[in-house]
Each structure stands twice: as C-alpha cells, then as structure tokens.
Short mmCIF file of C-alpha atoms (C1' of nucleotides) in Angstrom, two decimals:
data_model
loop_
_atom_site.label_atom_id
_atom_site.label_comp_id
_atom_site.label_asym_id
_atom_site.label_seq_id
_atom_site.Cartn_x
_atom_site.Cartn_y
_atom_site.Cartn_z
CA UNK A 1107 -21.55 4.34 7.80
CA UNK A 1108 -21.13 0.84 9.47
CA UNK A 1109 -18.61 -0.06 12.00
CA UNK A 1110 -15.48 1.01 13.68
CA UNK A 1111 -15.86 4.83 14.04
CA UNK A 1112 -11.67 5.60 14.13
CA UNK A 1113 -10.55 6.82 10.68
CA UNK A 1114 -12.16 8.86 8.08
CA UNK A 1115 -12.09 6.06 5.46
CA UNK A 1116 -12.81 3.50 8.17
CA UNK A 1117 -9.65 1.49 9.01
CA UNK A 1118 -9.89 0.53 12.83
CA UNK A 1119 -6.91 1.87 14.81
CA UNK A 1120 -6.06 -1.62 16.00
CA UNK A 1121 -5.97 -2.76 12.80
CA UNK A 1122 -3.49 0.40 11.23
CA UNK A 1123 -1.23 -1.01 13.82
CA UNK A 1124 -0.42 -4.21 12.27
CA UNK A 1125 -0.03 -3.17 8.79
CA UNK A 1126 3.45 -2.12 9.26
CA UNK A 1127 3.49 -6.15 10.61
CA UNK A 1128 2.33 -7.47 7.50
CA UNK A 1129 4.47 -4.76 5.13
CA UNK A 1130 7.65 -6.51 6.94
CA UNK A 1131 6.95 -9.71 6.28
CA UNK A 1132 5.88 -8.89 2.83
CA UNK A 1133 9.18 -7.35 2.36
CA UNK A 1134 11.13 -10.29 3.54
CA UNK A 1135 9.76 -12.41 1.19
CA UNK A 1136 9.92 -10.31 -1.33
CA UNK A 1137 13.85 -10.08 -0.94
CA UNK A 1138 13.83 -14.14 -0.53
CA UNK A 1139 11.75 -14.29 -3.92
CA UNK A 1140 8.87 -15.26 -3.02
CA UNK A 1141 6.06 -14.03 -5.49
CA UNK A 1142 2.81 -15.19 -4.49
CA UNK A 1143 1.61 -16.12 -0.16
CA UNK A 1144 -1.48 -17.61 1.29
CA UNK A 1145 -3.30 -15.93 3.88
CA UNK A 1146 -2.21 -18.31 5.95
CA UNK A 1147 0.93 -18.18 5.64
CA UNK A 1148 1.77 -14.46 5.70
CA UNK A 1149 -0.55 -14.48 9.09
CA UNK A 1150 1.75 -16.77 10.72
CA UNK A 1151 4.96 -14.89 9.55
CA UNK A 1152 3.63 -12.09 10.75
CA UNK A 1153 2.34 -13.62 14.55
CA UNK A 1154 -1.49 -13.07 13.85
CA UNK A 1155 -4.56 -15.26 12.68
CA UNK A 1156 -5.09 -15.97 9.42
CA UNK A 1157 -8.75 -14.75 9.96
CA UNK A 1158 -7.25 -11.51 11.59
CA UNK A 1159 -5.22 -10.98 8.33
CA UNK A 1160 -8.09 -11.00 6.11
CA UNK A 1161 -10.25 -9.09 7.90
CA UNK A 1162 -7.15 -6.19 8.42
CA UNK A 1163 -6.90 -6.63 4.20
CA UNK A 1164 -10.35 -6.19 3.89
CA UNK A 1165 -9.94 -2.85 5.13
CA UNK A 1166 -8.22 -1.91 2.56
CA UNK A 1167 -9.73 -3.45 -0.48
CA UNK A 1168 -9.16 -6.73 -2.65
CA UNK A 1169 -6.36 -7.37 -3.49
CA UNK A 1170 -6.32 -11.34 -3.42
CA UNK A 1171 -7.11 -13.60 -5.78
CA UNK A 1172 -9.85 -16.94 -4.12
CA UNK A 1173 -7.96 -19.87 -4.33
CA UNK A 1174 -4.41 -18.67 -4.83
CA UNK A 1175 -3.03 -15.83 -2.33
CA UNK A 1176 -1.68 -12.36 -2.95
CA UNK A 1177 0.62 -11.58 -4.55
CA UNK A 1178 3.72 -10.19 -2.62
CA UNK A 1179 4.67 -7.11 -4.15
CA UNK A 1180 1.18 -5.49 -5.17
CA UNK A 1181 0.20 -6.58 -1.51
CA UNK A 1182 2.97 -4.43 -0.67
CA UNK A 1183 2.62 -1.47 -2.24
CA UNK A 1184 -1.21 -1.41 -1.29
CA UNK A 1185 -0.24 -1.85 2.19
CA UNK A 1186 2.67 0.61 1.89
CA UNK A 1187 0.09 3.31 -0.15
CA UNK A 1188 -2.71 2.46 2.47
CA UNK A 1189 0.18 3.41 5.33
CA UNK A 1190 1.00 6.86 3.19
CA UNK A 1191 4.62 5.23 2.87
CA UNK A 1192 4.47 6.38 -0.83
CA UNK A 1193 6.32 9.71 -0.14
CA UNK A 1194 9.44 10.45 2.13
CA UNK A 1195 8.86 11.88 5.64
CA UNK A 1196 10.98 13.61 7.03
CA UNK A 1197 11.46 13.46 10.71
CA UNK A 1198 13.32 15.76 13.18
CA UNK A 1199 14.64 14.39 16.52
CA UNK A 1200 14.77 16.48 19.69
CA UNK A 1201 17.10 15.93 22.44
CA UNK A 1202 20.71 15.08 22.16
CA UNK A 1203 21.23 13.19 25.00
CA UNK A 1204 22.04 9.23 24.81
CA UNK A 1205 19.33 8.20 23.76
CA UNK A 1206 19.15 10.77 21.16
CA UNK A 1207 22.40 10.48 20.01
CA UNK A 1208 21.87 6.65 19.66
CA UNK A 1209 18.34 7.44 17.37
CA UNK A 1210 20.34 9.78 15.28
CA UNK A 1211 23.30 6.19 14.53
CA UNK A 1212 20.30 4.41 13.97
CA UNK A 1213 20.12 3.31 10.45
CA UNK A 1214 16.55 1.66 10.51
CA UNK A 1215 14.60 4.89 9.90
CA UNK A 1216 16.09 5.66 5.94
CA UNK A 1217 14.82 1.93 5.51
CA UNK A 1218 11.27 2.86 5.50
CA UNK A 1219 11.06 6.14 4.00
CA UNK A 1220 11.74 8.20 6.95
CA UNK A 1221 14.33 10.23 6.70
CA UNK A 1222 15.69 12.26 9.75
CA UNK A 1223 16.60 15.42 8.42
CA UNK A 1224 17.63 17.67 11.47
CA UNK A 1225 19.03 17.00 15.03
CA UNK A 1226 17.91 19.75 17.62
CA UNK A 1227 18.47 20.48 21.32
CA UNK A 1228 17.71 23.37 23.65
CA UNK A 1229 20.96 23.40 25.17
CA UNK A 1230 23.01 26.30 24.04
CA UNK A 1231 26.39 23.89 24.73
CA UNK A 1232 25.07 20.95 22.65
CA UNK A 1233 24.13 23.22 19.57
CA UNK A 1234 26.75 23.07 16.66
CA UNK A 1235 28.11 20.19 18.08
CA UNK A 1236 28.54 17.32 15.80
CA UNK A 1237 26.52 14.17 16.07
CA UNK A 1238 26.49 11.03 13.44
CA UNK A 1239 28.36 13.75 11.07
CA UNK A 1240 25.26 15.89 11.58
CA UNK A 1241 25.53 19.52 13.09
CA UNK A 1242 23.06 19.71 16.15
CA UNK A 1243 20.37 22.55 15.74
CA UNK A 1244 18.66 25.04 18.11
CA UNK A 1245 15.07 24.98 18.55
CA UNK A 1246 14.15 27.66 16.92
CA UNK A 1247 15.46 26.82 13.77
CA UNK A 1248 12.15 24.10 13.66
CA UNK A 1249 10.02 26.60 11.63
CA UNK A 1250 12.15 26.94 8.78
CA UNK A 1251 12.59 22.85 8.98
CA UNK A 1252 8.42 23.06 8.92
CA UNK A 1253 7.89 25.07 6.00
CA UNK A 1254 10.72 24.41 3.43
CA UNK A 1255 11.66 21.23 4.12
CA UNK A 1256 8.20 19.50 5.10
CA UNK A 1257 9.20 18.17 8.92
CA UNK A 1258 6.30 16.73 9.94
CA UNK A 1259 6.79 14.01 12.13
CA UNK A 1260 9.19 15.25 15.58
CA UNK A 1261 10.71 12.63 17.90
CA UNK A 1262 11.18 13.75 21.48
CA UNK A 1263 14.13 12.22 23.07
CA UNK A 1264 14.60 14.82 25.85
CA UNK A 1265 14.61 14.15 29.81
CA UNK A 1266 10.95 13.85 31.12
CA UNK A 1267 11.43 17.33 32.39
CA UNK A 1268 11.86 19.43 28.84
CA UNK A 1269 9.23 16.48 27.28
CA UNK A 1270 6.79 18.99 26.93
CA UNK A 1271 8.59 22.22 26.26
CA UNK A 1272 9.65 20.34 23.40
CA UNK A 1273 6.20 18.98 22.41
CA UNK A 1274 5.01 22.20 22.52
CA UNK A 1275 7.94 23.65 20.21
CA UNK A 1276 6.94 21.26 17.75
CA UNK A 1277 3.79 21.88 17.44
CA UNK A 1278 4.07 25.83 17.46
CA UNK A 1279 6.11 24.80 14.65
CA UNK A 1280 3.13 23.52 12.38
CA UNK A 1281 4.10 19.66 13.49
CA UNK A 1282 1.34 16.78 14.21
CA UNK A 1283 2.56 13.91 14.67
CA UNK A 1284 4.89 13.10 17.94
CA UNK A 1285 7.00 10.17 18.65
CA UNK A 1286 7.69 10.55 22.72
CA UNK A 1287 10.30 8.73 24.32
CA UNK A 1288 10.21 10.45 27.77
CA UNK A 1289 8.12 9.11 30.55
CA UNK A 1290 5.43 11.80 30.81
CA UNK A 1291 1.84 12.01 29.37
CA UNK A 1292 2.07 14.77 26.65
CA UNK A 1293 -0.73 17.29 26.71
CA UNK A 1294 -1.68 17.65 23.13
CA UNK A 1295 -4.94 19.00 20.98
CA UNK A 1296 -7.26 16.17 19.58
CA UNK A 1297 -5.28 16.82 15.87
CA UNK A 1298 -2.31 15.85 16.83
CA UNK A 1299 -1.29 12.54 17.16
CA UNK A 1300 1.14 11.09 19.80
CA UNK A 1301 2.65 7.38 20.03
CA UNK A 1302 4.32 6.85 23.31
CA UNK A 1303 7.66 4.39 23.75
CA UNK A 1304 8.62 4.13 27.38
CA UNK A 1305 11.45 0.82 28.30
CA UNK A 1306 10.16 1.21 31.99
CA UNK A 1307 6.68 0.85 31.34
CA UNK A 1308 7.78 -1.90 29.18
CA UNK A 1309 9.98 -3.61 31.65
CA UNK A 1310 7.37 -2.90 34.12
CA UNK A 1311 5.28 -5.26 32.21
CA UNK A 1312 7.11 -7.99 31.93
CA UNK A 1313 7.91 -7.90 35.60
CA UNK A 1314 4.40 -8.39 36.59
CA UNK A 1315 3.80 -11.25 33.91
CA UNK A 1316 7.10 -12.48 35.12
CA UNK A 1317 5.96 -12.30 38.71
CA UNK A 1318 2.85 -13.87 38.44
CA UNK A 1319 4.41 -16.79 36.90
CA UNK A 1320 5.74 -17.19 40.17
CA UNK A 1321 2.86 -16.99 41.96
CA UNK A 1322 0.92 -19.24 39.64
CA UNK A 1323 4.20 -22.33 40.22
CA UNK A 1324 3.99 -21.45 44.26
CA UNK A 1325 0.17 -22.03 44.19
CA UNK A 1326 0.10 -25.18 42.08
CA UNK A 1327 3.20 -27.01 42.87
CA UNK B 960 -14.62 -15.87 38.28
CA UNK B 961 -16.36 -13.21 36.32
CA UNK B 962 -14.77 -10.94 33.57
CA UNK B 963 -11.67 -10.71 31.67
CA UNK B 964 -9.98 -14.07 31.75
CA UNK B 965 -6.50 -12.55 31.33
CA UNK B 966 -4.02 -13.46 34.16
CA UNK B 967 -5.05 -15.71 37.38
CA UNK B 968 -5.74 -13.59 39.78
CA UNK B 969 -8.36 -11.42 37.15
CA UNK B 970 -6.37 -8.50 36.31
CA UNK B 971 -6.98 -7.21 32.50
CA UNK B 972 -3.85 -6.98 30.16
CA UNK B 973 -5.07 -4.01 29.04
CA UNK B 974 -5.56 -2.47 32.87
CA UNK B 975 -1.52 -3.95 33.67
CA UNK B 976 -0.46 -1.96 30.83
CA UNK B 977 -1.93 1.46 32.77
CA UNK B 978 -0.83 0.54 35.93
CA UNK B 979 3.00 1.60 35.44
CA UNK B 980 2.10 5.34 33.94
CA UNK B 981 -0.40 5.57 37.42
CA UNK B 982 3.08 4.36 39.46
CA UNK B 983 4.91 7.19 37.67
CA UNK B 984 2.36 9.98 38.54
CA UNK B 985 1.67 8.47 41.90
CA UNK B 986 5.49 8.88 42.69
CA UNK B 987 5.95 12.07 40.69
CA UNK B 988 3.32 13.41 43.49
CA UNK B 989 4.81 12.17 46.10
CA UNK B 990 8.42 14.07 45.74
CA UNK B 991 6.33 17.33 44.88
CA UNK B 992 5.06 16.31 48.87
CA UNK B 993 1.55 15.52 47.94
CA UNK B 994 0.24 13.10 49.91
CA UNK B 995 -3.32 12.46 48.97
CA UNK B 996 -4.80 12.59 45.74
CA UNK B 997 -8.83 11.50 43.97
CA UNK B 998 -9.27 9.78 41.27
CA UNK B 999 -10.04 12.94 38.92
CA UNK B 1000 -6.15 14.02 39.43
CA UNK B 1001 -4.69 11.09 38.87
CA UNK B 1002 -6.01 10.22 35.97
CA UNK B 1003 -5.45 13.25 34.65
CA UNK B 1004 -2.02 13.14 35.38
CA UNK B 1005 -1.71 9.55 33.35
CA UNK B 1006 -4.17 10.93 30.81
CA UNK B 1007 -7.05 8.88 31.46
CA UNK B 1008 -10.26 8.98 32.24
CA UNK B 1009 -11.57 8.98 36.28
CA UNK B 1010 -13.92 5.94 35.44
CA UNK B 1011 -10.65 4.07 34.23
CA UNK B 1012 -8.59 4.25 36.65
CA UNK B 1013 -11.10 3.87 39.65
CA UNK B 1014 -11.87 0.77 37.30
CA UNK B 1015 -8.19 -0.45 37.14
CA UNK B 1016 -7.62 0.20 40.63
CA UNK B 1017 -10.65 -1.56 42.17
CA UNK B 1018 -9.17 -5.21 40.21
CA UNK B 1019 -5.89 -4.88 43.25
CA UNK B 1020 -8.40 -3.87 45.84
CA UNK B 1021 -10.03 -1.00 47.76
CA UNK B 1022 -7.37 1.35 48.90
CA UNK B 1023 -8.95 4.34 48.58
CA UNK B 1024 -10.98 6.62 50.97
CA UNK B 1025 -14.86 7.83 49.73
CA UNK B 1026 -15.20 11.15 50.24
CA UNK B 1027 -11.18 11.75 50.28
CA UNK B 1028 -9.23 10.02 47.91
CA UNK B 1029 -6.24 7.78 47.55
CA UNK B 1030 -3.16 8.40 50.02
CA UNK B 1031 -0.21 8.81 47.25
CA UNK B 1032 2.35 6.67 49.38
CA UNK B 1033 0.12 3.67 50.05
CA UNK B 1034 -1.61 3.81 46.65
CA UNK B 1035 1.90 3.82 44.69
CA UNK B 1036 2.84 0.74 46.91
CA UNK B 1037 0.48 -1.10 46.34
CA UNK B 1038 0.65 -0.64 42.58
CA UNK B 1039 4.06 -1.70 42.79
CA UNK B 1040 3.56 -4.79 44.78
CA UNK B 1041 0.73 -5.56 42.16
CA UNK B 1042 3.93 -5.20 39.37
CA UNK B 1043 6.54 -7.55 41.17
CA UNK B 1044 8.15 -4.28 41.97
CA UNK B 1045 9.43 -5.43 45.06
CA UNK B 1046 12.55 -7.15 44.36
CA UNK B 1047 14.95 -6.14 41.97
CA UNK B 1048 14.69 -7.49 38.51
CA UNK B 1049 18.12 -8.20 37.02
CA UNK B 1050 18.12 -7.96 33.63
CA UNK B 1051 20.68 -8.79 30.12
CA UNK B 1052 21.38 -6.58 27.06
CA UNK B 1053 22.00 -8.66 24.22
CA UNK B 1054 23.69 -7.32 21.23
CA UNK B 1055 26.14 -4.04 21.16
CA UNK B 1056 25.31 -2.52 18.25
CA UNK B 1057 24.40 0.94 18.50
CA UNK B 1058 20.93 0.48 19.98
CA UNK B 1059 22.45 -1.89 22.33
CA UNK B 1060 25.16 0.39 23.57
CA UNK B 1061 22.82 3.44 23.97
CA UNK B 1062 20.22 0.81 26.35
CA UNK B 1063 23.74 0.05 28.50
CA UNK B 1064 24.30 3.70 29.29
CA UNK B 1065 20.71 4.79 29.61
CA UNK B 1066 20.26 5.28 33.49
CA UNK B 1067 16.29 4.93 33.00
CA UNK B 1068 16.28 1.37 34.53
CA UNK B 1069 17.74 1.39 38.00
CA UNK B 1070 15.36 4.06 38.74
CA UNK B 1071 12.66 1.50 39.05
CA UNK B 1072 14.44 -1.47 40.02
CA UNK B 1073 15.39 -3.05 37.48
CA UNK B 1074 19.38 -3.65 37.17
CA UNK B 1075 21.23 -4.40 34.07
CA UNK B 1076 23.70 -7.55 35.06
CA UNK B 1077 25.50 -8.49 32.32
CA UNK B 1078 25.99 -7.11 28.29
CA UNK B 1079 26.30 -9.88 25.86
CA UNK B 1080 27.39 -10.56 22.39
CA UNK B 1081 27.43 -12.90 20.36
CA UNK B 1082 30.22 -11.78 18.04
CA UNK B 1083 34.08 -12.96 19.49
CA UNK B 1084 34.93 -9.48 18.12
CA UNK B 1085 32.87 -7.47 20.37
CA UNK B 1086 33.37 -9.93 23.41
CA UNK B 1087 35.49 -8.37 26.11
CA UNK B 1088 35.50 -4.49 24.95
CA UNK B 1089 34.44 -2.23 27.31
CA UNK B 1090 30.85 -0.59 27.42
CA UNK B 1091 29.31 1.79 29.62
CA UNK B 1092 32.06 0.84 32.25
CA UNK B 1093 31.68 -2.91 31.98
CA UNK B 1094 32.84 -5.58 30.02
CA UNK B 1095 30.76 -7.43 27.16
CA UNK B 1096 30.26 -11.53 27.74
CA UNK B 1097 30.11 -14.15 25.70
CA UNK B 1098 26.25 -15.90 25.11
CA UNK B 1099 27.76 -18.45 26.72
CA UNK B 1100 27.70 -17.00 30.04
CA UNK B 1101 23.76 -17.25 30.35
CA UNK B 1102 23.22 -20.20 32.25
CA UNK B 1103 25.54 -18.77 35.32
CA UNK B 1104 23.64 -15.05 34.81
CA UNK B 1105 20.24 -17.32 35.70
CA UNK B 1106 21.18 -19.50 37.72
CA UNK B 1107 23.66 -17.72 39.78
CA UNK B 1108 22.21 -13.83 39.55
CA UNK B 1109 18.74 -14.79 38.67
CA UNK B 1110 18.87 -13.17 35.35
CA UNK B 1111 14.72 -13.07 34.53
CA UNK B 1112 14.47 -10.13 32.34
CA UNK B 1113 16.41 -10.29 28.25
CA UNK B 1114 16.43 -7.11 26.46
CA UNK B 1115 16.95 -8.08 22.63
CA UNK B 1116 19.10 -5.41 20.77
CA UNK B 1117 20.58 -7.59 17.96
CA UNK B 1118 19.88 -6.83 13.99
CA UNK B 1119 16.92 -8.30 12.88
CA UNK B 1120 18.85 -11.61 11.51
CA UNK B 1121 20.22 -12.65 14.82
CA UNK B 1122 17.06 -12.24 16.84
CA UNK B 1123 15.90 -15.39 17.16
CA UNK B 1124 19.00 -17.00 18.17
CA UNK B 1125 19.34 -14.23 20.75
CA UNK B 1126 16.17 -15.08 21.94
CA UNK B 1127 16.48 -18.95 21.90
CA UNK B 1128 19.64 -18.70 23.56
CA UNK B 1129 17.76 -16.87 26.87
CA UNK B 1130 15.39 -19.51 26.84
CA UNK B 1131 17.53 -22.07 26.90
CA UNK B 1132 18.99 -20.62 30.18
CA UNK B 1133 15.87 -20.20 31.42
CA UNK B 1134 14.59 -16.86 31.15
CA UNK B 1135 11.06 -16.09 30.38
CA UNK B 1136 10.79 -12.97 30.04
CA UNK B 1137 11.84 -10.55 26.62
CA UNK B 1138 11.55 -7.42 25.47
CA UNK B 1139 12.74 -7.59 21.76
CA UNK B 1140 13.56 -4.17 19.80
CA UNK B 1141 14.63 -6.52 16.65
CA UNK B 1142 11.99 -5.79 14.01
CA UNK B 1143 11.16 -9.41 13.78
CA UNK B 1144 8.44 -12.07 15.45
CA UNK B 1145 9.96 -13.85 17.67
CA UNK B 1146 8.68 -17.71 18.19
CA UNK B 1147 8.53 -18.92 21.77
CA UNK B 1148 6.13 -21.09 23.51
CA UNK B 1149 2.81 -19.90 25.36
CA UNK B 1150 4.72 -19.97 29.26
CA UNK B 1151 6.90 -16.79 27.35
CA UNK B 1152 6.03 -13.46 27.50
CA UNK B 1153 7.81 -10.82 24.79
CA UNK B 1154 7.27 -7.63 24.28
CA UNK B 1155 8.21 -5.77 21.16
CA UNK B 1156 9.20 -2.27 20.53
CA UNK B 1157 9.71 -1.10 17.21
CA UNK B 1158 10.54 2.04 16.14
CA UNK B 1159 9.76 1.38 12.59
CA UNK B 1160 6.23 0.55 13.28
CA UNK B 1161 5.61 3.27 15.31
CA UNK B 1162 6.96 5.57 12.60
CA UNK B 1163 4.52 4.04 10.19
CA UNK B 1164 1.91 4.17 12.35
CA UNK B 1165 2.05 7.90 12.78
CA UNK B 1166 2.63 8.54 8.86
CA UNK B 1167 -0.58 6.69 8.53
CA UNK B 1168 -2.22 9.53 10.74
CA UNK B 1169 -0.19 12.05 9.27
CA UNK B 1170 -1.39 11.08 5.99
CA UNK B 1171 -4.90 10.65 6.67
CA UNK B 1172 -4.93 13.94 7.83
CA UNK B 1173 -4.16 15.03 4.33
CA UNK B 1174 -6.79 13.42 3.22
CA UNK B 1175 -9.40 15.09 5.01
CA UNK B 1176 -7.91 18.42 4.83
CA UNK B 1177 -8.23 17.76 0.47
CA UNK B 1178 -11.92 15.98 0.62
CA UNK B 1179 -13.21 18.91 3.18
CA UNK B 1180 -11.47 22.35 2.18
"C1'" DA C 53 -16.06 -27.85 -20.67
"C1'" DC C 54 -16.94 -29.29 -16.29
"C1'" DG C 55 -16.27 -30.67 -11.59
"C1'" DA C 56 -13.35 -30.88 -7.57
"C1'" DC C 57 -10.44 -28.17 -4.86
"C1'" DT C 58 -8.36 -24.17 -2.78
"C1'" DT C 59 -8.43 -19.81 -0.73
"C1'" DT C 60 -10.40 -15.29 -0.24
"C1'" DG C 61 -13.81 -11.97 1.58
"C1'" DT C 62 -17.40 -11.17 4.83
"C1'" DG C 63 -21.84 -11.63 7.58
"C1'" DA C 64 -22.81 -13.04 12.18
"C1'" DA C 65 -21.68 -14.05 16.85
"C1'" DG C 66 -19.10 -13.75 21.02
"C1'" DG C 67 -16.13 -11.45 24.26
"C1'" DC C 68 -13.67 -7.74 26.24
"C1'" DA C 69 -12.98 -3.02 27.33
"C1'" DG C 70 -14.51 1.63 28.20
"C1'" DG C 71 -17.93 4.92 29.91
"C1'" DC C 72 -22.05 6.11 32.61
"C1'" DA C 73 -24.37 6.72 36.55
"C1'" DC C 74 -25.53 5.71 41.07
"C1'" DA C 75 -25.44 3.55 45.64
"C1'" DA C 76 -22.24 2.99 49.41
"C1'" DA C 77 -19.29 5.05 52.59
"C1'" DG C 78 -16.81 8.17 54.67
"C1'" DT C 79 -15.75 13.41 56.15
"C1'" DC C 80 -16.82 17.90 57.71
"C1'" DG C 81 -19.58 21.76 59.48
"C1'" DC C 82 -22.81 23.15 62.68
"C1'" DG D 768 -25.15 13.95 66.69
"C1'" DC D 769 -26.93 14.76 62.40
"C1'" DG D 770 -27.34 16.32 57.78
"C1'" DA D 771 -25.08 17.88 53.62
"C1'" DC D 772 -21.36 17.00 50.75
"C1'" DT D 773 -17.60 14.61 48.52
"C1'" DT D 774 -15.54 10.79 46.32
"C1'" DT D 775 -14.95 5.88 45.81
"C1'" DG D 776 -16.34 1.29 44.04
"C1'" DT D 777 -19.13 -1.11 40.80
"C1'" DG D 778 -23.26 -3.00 38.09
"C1'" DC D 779 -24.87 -2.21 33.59
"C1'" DC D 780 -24.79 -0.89 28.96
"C1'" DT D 781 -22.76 0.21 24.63
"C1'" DG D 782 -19.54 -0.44 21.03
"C1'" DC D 783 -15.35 -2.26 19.10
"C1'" DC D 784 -12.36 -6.06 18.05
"C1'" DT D 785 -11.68 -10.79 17.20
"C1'" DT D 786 -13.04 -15.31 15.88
"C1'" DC D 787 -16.00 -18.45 13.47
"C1'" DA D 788 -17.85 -20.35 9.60
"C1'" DC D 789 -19.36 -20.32 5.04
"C1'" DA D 790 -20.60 -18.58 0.43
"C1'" DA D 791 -18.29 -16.57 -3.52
"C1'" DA D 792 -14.84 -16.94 -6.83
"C1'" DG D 793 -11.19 -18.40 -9.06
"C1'" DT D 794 -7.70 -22.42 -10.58
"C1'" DC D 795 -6.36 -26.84 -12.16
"C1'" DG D 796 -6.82 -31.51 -13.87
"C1'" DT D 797 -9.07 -34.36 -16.99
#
DNA sequence: ACGACTTTGTGAAGGCAGGCACAAAGTCGC
DNA sequence: GCGACTTTGTGCCTGCCTTCACAAAGTCGT
C-alpha cells in the first residue's frame, strides 16, 4: 500500500521494537497512578522523541485525544494487544548450563505473560535433574510440549557448539520463534523468526565507543 | 568528510555493530586452519550479505587481496584493533542477584579480553559473601577499581529500582561505559555510552512476530 | 457560545543504510 | 609475457526511518 514494506498490517520493524519501551513506561505509571500522559512526556520516560512516539502510535491507530494525552491504561492495552501480549506464551528454554540455569531463577519472564513452561537439555546426565524446582527434560519430549501445551517461543541457552542442533530441534518441533543466546549465526527458513543476545558482541561495542573516546581526548587535548 | 556522521574517524554505528560477529567467524576460521577467505564466505558465515561486509570492511581500510580474498589472521586483527581489542578491558558486575551471579560465573568474557575485576553490591547483606570464587565489594570501592585497575567497562545487573543509582554511582568514578540488563532507561549525559539488553523486550518482540504470523495464517487460509 | 490554548496525527523533507553493478587490481595458466 | 578469470573496493541508486512543522481537533475559561 504505502510505506514500510515489513509487516503484513504495516508496522515498521524498527518501530515493533520500541513498543515493549513504551508498554514499560506505561506500566510504571500506571502502578504510580498516573491516569492520563502527554506525548511528551511518555517519549522522554521512555528515551525517544516525542515526534518518534507519535509516529510509532500512529501505527497502531488513535488512541489519543488533541489537546490532552492518552490515557495510560487503554494506551496500554492497545500497545499490549498490538504486541499479541493478550494471551500467555509459553516459552521453553534449552540448555542447562549457567546461563540456563540462571534464565530458568529469573522471575522477569511470568511478568509479561511469558511463561516458561519446560527446561530441556541434550545431556543424558542433566535430564531429571532438578533446576528452580523444575525437573530438566530431554529433547525429545519438545513435540508433545508443541502440540498440547502450545510452546511456541524456544530460548537457546546451549554452548555455541549444540546452538544449532538445538535450533533445529525446535523447529522440527513445529516452533518459530527463537531467542539465541549462543554466539553463532543460526541458519533458519525466512518463517521463522530469530532475535540474537550475545554479552560479547555487546561488550565488544562498548569497547570500541570506549576506545575511540580515547582517541578523540589524545587528538584534541 | 562524506557519509554517515557517526563516530570521528567515519565508521557507521550500524557497520560497528557487525564488526564483532565478522571477528567471531574470522577467528572461528582460523582454529579450523583456514587461512584465507572472500568476501562471499564470510559473510555467509556472519549471515550477511557480500556487498555488506566488503562495505563495512572498506570504512577500516583495504586489507583484502582482488582476485584472492582476505587473509583470516590479518583480517581478524585488524578488526580487532578497529574494536579497542588490544588491551584488556576490565570490567564490574554490579548487583548479585541471580542475573548478576550467573554473569560472574559465565566464562564468555575472558575469551575476548575482557576481564571481570571486581563484583559489587550495594546491599551490606550481600557485601563480602563469596561468588564465583571471589568476594563481593562494597559500591564504595569504585573510585580505587578506576583509578587504580582502570575499571572502564560497568555491567548493570541490579532490579529495575536500583538501576539508576548503580549507574550514577559508575559515573561518578569515572566510567563511561555501561551495559545495563535493568529493564529501565537509564539517564546519563551525551560523553556516555549504554547499552541495554533486555530480555523482556526481546520476548515481546518475538510474540509480536509470533502473533502476526497468526494473523496471516487466519486472513490467507 | 466562542475564542484561545494545548496536544495529537500526519504529510513532506532529509539523511542514513543496504544493495547493485562495475571498474580496478591482482592471480594463474599457457 | 599476455590474456582470461577472479574477487575486491566503491560510486550510485533506492527505500526506509527519523525529524520537522503544521493543520486538525478537542478542552477550558469566560
């Protein structure tokens, strides 16, 4: 139809990724009491331009009202309905090492509707062993997780080396949507969707923003 | 003086952000003993396209060979040298809650040179247990950590609430540098860079393509 | 009831990033 | 030594994302 060619109904990728911004700081001020926010306002809580924030809501529909604000909870819910929030999803995290053991403590997920309903690993000495009060799974119990209990979104917490093993399982499995925590690039179909987290790539970042503030002080003393 | 007016010497934000998943093929390569590579294979080992990367490379410089290709060793140390890779980057967990103890054992960042120093907390309570083999500081011992150690890099693993006194507290002692996993925006002047890495967000992210898949699937059966 | 004021929603413009395609530059075979 | 071939480096073009700026639309005071 018009513009950004990304999503069927036409929200641009780069916007999707801020909503979950905005439906935080909604949610804070919800909890504080706060009924009614500017534009303005709910931009700078959540770190963007007020002109960014618009446009993003636009996306979505109307849901101001021209010369008062939003209101906090409807904004909310739209936000939340736009994200597909309105259901539970249940999530399934792969790879019981520490960084998968610390994911499974993690209390953030239930927060947000996601609720991790199964801890799996490939190794035959990890399986049946208890986790965060949890029994950990084998792999090939993902299919039954798939079909009667709805698993759709996997998180892959395995060394680099079983990354894709796992990725693979998943999908075999009927599931489409992949968090990845190990530091390879996951070969996937075009249906499936993959959101990479990687603390070296991260840290690697900051070094060389880090560094070249160095280099910027030792050139212009 | 021409495109992207990013960072001083002209290299994209977006092209830094590649350069660390080329620096993990590029060494992945070289201890499977390959020693050149084109620009087809590498990007295809980072999962981008040739045009990219020849692209991305050509803003450090020309180290490649027509007609042959890049020589892995050179190519991966030049990338690094483009990071700040050089030197060791010493870096501070703040905030032992579970996500913070599960960053202290992961062995993910000496790999690349970056060392954890020092584990901090600001509760009296946690201050002095053990964790991953060392012993957890007081905030208070930031200033030495810079000035003595030359802390640089802060890894924020407090809840949400304590965030931004976490974070105010490393700039005060001079570090510019953050990578915050608290789900909240932190506020610090232009000179600081943070990074954020949420797993909420990227959860929501993916139900939004999870969902939107649904969609389709119902409007085109 | 009307006018001044506030704030949203959006058309238009500018800028950056990604992809294409080709000239430049080097290797290899003969 | 020369021609055919391979692969890099890059100018250009297209399209998306962001910002700007303003008209539309509603509220509030009088």
């Amino acid at each position: 139809m018009s513009t950004a060619a990304t999503t069927p109904r036409g929200v641009p990728d780069a916007s999707v990724a801020r909503l979950p911004g905005y439906l935080r700081a909604l949610t804070a001020m919800s909890q504080d009491g706060t009924a009614s926010v500017s534009s303005e306002e709910l931009a700078s809580a959540a770190g963007v331009s007020s002109a960014m924030l618009r446009k993003d809501l636009s996306y979505l529909g109307s849901y101001g009202v021209r010369g008062v604000g939003y209101d906090v909870g409807r904004l909310a819910s739209e936000i939340a309905s736009a994200l597909g929030l309105t259901k539970d999803w249940p999530v399934a995290i792969v790879g019981m090492g520490n960084l998968g053991r610390a994911l499974a403590a993690y209390r953030g997920f239930a927060e947000r509707g996601f609720r991790v309903i199964a801890l799996l690993d490939h190794d035959d000495r990890v399986v049946g062993e208890e986790v965060a009060g949890r029994a950990v799974r084998p792999m090939t119990d993902l299919e039954v997780l798939v079909e009667d209990h709805g698993l759709a979104i996997g998180v892959i917490a395995t060394p680099p080396e079983g990354a894709q093993a796992a990725c693979d399982r998943l999908l075999a499995a009927g599931v489409r949507s992949v968090l990845n925590f190990a530091a390879v690039v996951l070969a996937v179909p075009p249906e499936v969707t993959v959101r990479n987290v990687d603390l070296s790539t991260e840290l690697q970042i900051l070094a060389f923003h880090g560094h070249r503030g160095d280099v910027a002080e030792a050139v212009a003393p």
